[in-house]
Coordinates of C-alpha atoms and ligand atoms in Angstrom, one line a residue:
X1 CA 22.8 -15.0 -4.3
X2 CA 19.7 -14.1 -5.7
X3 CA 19.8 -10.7 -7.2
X4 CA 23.2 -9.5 -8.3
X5 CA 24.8 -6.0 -9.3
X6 CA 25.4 -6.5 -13.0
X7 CA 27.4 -3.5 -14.6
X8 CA 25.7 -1.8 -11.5
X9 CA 22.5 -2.4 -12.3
X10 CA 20.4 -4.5 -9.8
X11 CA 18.6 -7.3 -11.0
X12 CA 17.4 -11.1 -10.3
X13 CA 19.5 -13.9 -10.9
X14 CA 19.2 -15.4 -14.0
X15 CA 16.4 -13.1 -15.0
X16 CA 17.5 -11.4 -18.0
X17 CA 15.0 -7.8 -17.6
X18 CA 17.2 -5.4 -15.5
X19 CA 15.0 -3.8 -12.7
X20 CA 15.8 -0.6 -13.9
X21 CA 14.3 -0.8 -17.4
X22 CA 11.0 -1.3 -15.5
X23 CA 11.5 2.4 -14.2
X24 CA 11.0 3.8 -17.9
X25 CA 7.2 5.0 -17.1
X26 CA 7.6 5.3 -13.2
X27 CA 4.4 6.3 -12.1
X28 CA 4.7 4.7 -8.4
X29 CA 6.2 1.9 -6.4
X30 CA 6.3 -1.5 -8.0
X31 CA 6.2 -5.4 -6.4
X32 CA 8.3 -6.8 -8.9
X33 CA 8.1 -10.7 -8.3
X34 CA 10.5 -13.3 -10.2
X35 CA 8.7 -16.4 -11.5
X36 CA 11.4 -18.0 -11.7
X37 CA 13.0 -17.6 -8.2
X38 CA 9.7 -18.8 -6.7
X39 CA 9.5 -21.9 -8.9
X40 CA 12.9 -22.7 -8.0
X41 CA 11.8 -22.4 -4.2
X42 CA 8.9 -24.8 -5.0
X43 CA 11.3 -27.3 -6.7
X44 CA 13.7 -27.0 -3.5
X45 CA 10.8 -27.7 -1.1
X46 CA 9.6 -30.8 -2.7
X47 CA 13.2 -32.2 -3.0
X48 CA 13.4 -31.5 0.9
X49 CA 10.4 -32.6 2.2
X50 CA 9.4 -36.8 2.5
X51 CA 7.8 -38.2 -0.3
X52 CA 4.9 -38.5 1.1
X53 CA 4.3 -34.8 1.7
X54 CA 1.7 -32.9 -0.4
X55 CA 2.6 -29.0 -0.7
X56 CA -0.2 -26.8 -0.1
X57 CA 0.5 -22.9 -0.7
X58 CA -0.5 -20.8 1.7
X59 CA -1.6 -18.1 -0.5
X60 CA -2.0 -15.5 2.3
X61 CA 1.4 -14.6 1.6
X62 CA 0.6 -13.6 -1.6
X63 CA -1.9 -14.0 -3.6
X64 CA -1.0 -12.5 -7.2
X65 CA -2.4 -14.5 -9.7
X66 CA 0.6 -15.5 -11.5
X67 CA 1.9 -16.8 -8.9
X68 CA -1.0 -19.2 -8.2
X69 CA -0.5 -20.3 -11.6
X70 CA 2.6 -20.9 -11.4
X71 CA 2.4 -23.4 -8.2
X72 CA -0.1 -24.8 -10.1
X73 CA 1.8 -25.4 -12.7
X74 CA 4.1 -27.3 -10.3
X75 CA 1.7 -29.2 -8.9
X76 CA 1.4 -27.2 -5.6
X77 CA -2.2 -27.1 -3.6
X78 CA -3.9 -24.3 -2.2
X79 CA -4.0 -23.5 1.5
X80 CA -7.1 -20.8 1.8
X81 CA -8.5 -18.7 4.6
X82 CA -11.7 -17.5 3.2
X83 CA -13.7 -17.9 0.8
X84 CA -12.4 -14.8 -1.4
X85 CA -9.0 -16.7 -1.5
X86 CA -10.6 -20.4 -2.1
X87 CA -12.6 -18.5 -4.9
X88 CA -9.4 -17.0 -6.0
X89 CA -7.5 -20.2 -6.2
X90 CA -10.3 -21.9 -8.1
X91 CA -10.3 -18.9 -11.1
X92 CA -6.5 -19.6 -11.3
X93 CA -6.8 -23.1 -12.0
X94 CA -6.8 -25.4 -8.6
X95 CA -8.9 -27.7 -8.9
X96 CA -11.1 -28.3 -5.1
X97 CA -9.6 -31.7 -4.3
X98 CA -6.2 -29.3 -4.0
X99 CA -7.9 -27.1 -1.9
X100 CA -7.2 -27.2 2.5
X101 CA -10.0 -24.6 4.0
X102 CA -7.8 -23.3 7.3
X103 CA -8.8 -19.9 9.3
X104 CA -10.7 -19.1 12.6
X105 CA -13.5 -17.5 11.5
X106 CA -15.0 -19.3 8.8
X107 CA -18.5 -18.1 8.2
X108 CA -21.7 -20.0 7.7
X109 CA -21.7 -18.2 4.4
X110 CA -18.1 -19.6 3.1
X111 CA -18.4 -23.5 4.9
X112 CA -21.3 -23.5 3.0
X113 CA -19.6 -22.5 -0.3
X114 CA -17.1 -24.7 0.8
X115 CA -19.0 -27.7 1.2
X116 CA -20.7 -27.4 -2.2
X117 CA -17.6 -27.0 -4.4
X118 CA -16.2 -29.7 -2.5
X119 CA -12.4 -28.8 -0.9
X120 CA -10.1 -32.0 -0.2
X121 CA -9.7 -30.3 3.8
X122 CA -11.7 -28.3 6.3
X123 CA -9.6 -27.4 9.1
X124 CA -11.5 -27.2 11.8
X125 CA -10.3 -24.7 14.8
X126 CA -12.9 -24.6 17.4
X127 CA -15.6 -26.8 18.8
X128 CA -18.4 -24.3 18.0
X129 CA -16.8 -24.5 14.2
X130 CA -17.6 -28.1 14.0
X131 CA -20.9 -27.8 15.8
X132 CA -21.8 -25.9 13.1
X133 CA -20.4 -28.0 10.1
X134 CA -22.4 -30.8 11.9
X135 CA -25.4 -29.0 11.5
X136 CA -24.4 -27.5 7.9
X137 CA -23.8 -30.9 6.1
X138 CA -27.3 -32.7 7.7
X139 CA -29.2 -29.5 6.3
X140 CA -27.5 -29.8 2.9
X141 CA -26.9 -33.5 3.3
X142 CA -23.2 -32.6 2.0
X143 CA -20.3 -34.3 3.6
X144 CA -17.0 -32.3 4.9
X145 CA -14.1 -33.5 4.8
X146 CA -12.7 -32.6 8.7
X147 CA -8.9 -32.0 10.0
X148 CA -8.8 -30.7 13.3
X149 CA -6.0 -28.5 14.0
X150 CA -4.9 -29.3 17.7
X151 CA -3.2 -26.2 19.1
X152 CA -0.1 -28.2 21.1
X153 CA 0.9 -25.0 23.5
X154 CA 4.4 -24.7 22.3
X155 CA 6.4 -21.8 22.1
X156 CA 7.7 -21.4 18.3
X157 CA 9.7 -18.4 19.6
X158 CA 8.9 -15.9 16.7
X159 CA 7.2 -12.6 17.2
X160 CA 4.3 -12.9 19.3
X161 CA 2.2 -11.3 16.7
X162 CA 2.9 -14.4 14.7
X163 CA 3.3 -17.2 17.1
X164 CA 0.0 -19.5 17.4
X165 CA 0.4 -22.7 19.5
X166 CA 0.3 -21.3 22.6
X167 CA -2.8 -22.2 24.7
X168 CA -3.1 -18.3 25.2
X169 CA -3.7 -18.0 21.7
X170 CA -7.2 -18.4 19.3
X171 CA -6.1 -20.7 17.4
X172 CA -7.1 -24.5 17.4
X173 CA -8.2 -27.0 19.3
X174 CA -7.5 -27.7 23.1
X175 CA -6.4 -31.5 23.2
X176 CA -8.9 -31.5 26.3
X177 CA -11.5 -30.7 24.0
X178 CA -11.2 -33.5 21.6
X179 CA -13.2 -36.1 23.1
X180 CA -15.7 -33.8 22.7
X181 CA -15.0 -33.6 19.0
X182 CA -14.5 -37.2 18.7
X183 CA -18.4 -38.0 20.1
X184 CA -19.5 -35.7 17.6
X185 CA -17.6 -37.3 14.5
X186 CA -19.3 -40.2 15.8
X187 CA -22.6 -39.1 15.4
X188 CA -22.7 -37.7 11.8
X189 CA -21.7 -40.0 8.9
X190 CA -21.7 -36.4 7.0
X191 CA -18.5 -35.7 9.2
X192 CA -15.3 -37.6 7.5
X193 CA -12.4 -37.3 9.2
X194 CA -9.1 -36.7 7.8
X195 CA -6.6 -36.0 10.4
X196 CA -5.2 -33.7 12.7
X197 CA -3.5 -30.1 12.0
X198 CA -0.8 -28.1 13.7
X199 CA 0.3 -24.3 13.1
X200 CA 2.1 -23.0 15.9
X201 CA 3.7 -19.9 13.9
X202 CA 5.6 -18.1 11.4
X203 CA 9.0 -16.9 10.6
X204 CA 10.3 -19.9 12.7
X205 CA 14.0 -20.6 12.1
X206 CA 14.6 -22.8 15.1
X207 CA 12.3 -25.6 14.4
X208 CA 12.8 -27.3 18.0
X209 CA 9.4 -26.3 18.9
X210 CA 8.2 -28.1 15.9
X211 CA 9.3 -31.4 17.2
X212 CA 8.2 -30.5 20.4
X213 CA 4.7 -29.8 19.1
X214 CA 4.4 -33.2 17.3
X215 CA 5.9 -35.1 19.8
X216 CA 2.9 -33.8 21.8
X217 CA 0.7 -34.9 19.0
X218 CA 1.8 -38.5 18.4
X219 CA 0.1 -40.0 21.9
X220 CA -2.9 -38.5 21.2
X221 CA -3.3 -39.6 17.2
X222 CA -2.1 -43.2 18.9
X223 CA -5.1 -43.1 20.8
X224 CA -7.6 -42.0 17.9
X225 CA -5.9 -44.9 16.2
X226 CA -6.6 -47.0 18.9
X227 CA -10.1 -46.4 18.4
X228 CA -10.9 -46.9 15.4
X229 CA -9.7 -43.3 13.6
X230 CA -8.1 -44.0 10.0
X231 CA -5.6 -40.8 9.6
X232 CA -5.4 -40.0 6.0
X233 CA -3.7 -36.6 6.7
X234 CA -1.3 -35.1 9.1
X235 CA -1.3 -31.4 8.8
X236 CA 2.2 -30.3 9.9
X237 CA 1.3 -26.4 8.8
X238 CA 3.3 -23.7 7.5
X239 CA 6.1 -21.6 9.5
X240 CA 9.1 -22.2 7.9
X241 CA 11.3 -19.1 8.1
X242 CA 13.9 -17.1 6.4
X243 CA 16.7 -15.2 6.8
X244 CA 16.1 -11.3 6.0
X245 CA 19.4 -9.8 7.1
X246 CA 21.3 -11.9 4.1
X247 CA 20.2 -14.0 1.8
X248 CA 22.0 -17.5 3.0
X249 CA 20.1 -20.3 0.2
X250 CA 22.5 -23.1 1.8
X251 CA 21.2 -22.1 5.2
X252 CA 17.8 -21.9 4.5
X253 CA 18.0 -25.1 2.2
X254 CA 19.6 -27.0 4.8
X255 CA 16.8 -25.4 7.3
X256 CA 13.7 -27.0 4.7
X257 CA 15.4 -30.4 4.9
X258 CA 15.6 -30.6 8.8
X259 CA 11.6 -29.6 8.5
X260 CA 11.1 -32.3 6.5
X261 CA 13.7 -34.9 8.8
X262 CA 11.9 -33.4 12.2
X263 CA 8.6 -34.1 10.4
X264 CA 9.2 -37.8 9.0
X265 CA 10.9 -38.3 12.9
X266 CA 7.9 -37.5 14.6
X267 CA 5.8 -38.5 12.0
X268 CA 7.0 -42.3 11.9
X269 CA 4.2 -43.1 9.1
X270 CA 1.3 -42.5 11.3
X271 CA -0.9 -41.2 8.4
X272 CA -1.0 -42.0 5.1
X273 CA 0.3 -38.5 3.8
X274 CA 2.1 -35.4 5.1
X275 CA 0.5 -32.2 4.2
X276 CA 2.2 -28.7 4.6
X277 CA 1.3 -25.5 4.2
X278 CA 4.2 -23.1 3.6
X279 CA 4.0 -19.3 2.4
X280 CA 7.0 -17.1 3.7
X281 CA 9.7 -19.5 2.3
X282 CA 8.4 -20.1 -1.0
X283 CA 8.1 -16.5 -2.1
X284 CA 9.7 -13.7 0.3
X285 CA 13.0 -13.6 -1.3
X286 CA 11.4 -13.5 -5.2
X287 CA 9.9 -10.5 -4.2
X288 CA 11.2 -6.9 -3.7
X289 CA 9.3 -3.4 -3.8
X290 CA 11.0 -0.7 -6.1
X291 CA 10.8 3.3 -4.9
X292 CA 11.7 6.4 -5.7
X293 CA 13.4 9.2 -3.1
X294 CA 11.0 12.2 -2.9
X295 CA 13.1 14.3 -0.8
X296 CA 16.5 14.2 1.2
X297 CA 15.1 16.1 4.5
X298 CA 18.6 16.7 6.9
X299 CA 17.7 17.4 10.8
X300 CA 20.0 17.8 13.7
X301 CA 19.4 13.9 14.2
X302 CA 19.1 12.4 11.0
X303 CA 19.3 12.3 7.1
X304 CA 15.7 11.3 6.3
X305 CA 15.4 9.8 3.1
X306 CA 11.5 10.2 2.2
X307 CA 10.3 7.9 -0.3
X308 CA 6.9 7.2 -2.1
X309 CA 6.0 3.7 -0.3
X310 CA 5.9 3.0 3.3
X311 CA 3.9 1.2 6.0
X312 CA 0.9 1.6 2.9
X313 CA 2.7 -1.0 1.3
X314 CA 4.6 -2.8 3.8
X315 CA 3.3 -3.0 7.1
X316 CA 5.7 -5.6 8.1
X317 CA 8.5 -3.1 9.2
X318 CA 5.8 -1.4 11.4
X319 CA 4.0 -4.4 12.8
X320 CA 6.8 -6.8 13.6
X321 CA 9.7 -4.0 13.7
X322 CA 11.1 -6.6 10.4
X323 CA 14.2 -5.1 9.1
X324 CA 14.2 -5.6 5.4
X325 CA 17.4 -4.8 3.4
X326 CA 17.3 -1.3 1.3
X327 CA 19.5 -1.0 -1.3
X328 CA 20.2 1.2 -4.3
X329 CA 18.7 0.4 -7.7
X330 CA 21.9 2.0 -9.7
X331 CA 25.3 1.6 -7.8
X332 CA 26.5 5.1 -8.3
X333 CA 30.5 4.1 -7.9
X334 CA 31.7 1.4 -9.7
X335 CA 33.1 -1.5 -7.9
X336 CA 35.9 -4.0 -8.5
X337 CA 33.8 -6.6 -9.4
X338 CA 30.8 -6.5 -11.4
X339 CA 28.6 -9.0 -9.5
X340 CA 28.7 -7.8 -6.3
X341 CA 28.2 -10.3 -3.3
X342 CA 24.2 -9.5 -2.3
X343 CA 25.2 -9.4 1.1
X344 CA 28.0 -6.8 0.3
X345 CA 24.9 -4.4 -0.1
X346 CA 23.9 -4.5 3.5
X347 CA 27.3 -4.9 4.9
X348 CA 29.5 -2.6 2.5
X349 CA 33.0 -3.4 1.7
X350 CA 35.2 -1.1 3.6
X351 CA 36.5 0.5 0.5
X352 CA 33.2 2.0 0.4
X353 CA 32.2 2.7 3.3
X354 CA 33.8 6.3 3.3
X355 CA 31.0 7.5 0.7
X356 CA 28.1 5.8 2.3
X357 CA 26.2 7.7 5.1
X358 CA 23.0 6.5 7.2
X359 CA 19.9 7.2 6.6
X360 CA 16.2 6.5 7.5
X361 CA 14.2 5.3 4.9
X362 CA 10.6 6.8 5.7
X363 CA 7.2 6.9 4.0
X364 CA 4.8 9.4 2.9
X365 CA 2.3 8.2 6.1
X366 CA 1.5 10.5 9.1
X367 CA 2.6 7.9 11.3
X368 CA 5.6 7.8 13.0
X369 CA 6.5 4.3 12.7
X370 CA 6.5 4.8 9.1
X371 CA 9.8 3.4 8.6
X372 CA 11.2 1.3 6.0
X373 CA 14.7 1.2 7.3
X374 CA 16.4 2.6 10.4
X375 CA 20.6 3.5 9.9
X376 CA 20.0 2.4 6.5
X377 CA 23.9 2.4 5.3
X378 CA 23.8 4.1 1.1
X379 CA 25.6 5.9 -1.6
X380 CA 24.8 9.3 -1.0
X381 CA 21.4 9.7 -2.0
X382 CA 19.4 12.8 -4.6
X383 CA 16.0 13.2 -5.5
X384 CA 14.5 10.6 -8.0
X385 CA 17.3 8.1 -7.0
X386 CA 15.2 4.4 -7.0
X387 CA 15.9 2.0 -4.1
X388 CA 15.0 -1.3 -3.4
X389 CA 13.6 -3.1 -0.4
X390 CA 14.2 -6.7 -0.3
X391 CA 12.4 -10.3 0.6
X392 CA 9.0 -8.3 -0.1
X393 CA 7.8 -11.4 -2.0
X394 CA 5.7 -12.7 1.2
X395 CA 3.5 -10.5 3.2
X396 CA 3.7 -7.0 1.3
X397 CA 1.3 -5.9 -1.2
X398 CA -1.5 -8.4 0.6
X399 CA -1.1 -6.4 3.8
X400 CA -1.3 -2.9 2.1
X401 CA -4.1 -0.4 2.6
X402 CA -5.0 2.8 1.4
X403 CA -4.6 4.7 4.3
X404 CA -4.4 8.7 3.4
X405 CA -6.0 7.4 0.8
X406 CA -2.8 6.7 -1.4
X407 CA -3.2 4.6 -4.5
X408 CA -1.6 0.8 -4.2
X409 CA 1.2 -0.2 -5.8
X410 CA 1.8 -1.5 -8.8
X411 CA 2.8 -5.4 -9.4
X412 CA 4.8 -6.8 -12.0
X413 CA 5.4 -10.7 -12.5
X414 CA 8.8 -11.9 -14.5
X415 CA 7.3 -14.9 -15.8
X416 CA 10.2 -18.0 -16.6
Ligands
LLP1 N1 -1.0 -22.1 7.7 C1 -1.7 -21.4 8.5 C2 -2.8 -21.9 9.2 C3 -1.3 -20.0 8.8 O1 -1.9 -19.3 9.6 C4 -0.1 -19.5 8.1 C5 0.3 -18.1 8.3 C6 0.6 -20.3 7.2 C7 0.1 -21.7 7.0 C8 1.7 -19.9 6.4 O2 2.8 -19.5 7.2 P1 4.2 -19.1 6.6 O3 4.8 -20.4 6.0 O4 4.0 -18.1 5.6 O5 5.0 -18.6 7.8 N2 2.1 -11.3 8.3 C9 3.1 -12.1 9.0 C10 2.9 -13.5 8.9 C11 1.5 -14.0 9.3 C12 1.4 -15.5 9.1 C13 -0.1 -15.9 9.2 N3 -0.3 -17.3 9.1 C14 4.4 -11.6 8.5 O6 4.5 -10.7 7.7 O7 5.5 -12.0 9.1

């Protein structure tokens, strides 16, 4: 359980501010993020993984400064996807050698920045990419460290907006196309090559695909071996998944340790270290986004229940059609017990289901798939009631805009 009803008051586990003192000066929605949830997560992850592995955050997920230190702080890496977030990561404190350069579209501009501060990775997705690092580092006479991330053309079975091994996809490297990348290695001292990379998706909770994906791997890294390739690395990405209709820890620790078992399987001490890149399942659940009800609106065909975020704020419910859980802020009756099961929120006891009624949560946006919440089960609901949407930790405020030019929301770290 990882926020808890206490005397009805919502708030993190463990974390002694109550998430409705931060409501004292409202002046908009609030990310409200719990240091001490993600370090936890951290701590988890390294216990799961093989010790060889090396955890790189993919920062993606977001990218709020504490939160970089804190990984720091526990001796997490940086994954980065351009050169605002390798910048980023290098003003909070992560020193290059912790740095793994991934994304498709790397400019000339940001290998070149790249190159010069020196990053311990470059994942390389295409051909043309390392075409033009080969070019890049005889100019400058710089030398680039070089994964190449082989897309395997698996099915991870996640959203297709999200899924990237397929060969239908952009991203990596045809294993066709690596002999072509392996004459080219050849020819350029400047070129040092690490190892290979896979990503084939996110929000993956059957890991199958995984395995299938390295298995794929393992013949071809034999035959680099074979020739004379040392792999330092093995890239085995990020992906791992969560639950976000409950919040299941045993589950989803027992899901990090078969990554880490399907890894070392495949893995069988081909390089010298595992890397990973994980976002989603270090930070989703220590993250929710706080509202307030503008109006109640009732229609032949629903209660709307229009708040002051929405898809501004949180595209994910509009992009992916991701349920996230919306509960109150203040339980209005009181309950049996004071520390209400979380899952209770989402599923109410049937004591209480008689005063609950559905509603759709709904944003301020002209858009209709501005919805937070379909059938969303709550105490009846008044103006300037607060609600909660929960597991916003990964993938909300870095994917907000200001469309209808509304003002971002507000973030607020709980440090430990
Ligand atoms: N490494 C690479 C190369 C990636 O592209 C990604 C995510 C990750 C690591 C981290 O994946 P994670 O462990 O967080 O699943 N906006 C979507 C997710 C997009 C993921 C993009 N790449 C969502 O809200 O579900």
């Amino acid at each position: 359980m990882l926020l808890n009803y206490k005397q009805g008051q919502l708030q993190f586990k463990d974390e002694p501010t109550t998430l409705s003192s931060l409501t004292s000066d409202y002046q908009g929605p609030i990310y409200i993020y719990s240091g001490k949830q993600m370090a936890l997560r951290a701590k988890t992850l390294q216990e799961a993984l093989p010790s060889q592995t090396e955890i790189y955050y993919a920062l993606k997920a977001n990218y709020h400064k504490d939160v970089l230190r804190l990984f720091i702080a526990c001796g997490l890496g940086m994954d980065v996807v351009s050169q605002g977030e390798l910048q980023w990561s290098l003003e909070q404190g992560c020193p290059a050698h912790k740095i793994i350069f991934s994304g498709i579209g790397k400019t000339e501009k940001e290998l070149i920045y790249a190159l010069k501060v020196g990053v311990r990775q470059i994942n390389v997705e295409s051909l043309p990419e390392l075409y033009r690092l080969h070019a890049l580092t005889q100019k400058l006479q710089l030398r680039a460290s070089i994964g190449l991330r082989v897309n395997p053309d698996v099915d991870a079975q996640t959203h297709p907006y999200i899924a990237t091994g397929l060969k239908n996809n952009k991203f990596g490297i045809e294993v066709d196309a690596l002999t072509e990348c392996d004459q080219l290695l050849k020819s350029n001292p400047f070129l040092i090559f690490k190892g290979f990379s896979l990503h084939i998706g996110s929000q993956l909770v059957d890991l199958n695909a995984y395995s299938e994906a390295f298995e794929k791997l393992v013949p071809v890294i034999k035959q680099w071996k074979a020739q004379g390739y040392h792999f330092e690395t093995l890239d085995a990405g990020g992906g791992l998944g969560i639950f976000y209709d409950r919040f299941d820890e045993a589950q989803e620790i027992a899901l990090a340790h078969e990554w880490g078992q399907r890894i070392e399987k495949s893995w069988k001490g081909l390089s010298d270290k595992i890397l990973v890149e994980p976002g989603r399942w270090l930070v989703a659940h220590g993250g929710v986004l706080l509202t307030r009800v503008e109006y109640i609106k009732k229609t032949s065909h629903h209660t709307f229940a229009v708040v002051d975020t929405g898809m501004h704020h949180l595209l994910r419910p509009a992009l992916y059609q991701a349920k996230h859980r919306i509960v109150p802020l203040v339980k209005k009756t009181s309950l049996s017990s004071s520390s209400l099961q979380e899952n209770d929120l989402m599923t109410p006891q049937k004591e209480n289901r008689l005063s609950l009624q559905s509603y759709q949560v709904v944003g301020p946006i002209c858009e209709s798939s501005d919805v937070l919440g379909a059938e969303v089960l709550l105490e009846d609901l008044r103006e300037g009631d607060f609600l909660v949407v929960l597991d916003t930790g990964a993938y909300g405020q870095v994917m907000s805009s200001h469309y209808n030019l509304r003002p971002e929301a507000q973030e607020i770290f709980l440090k430990e």
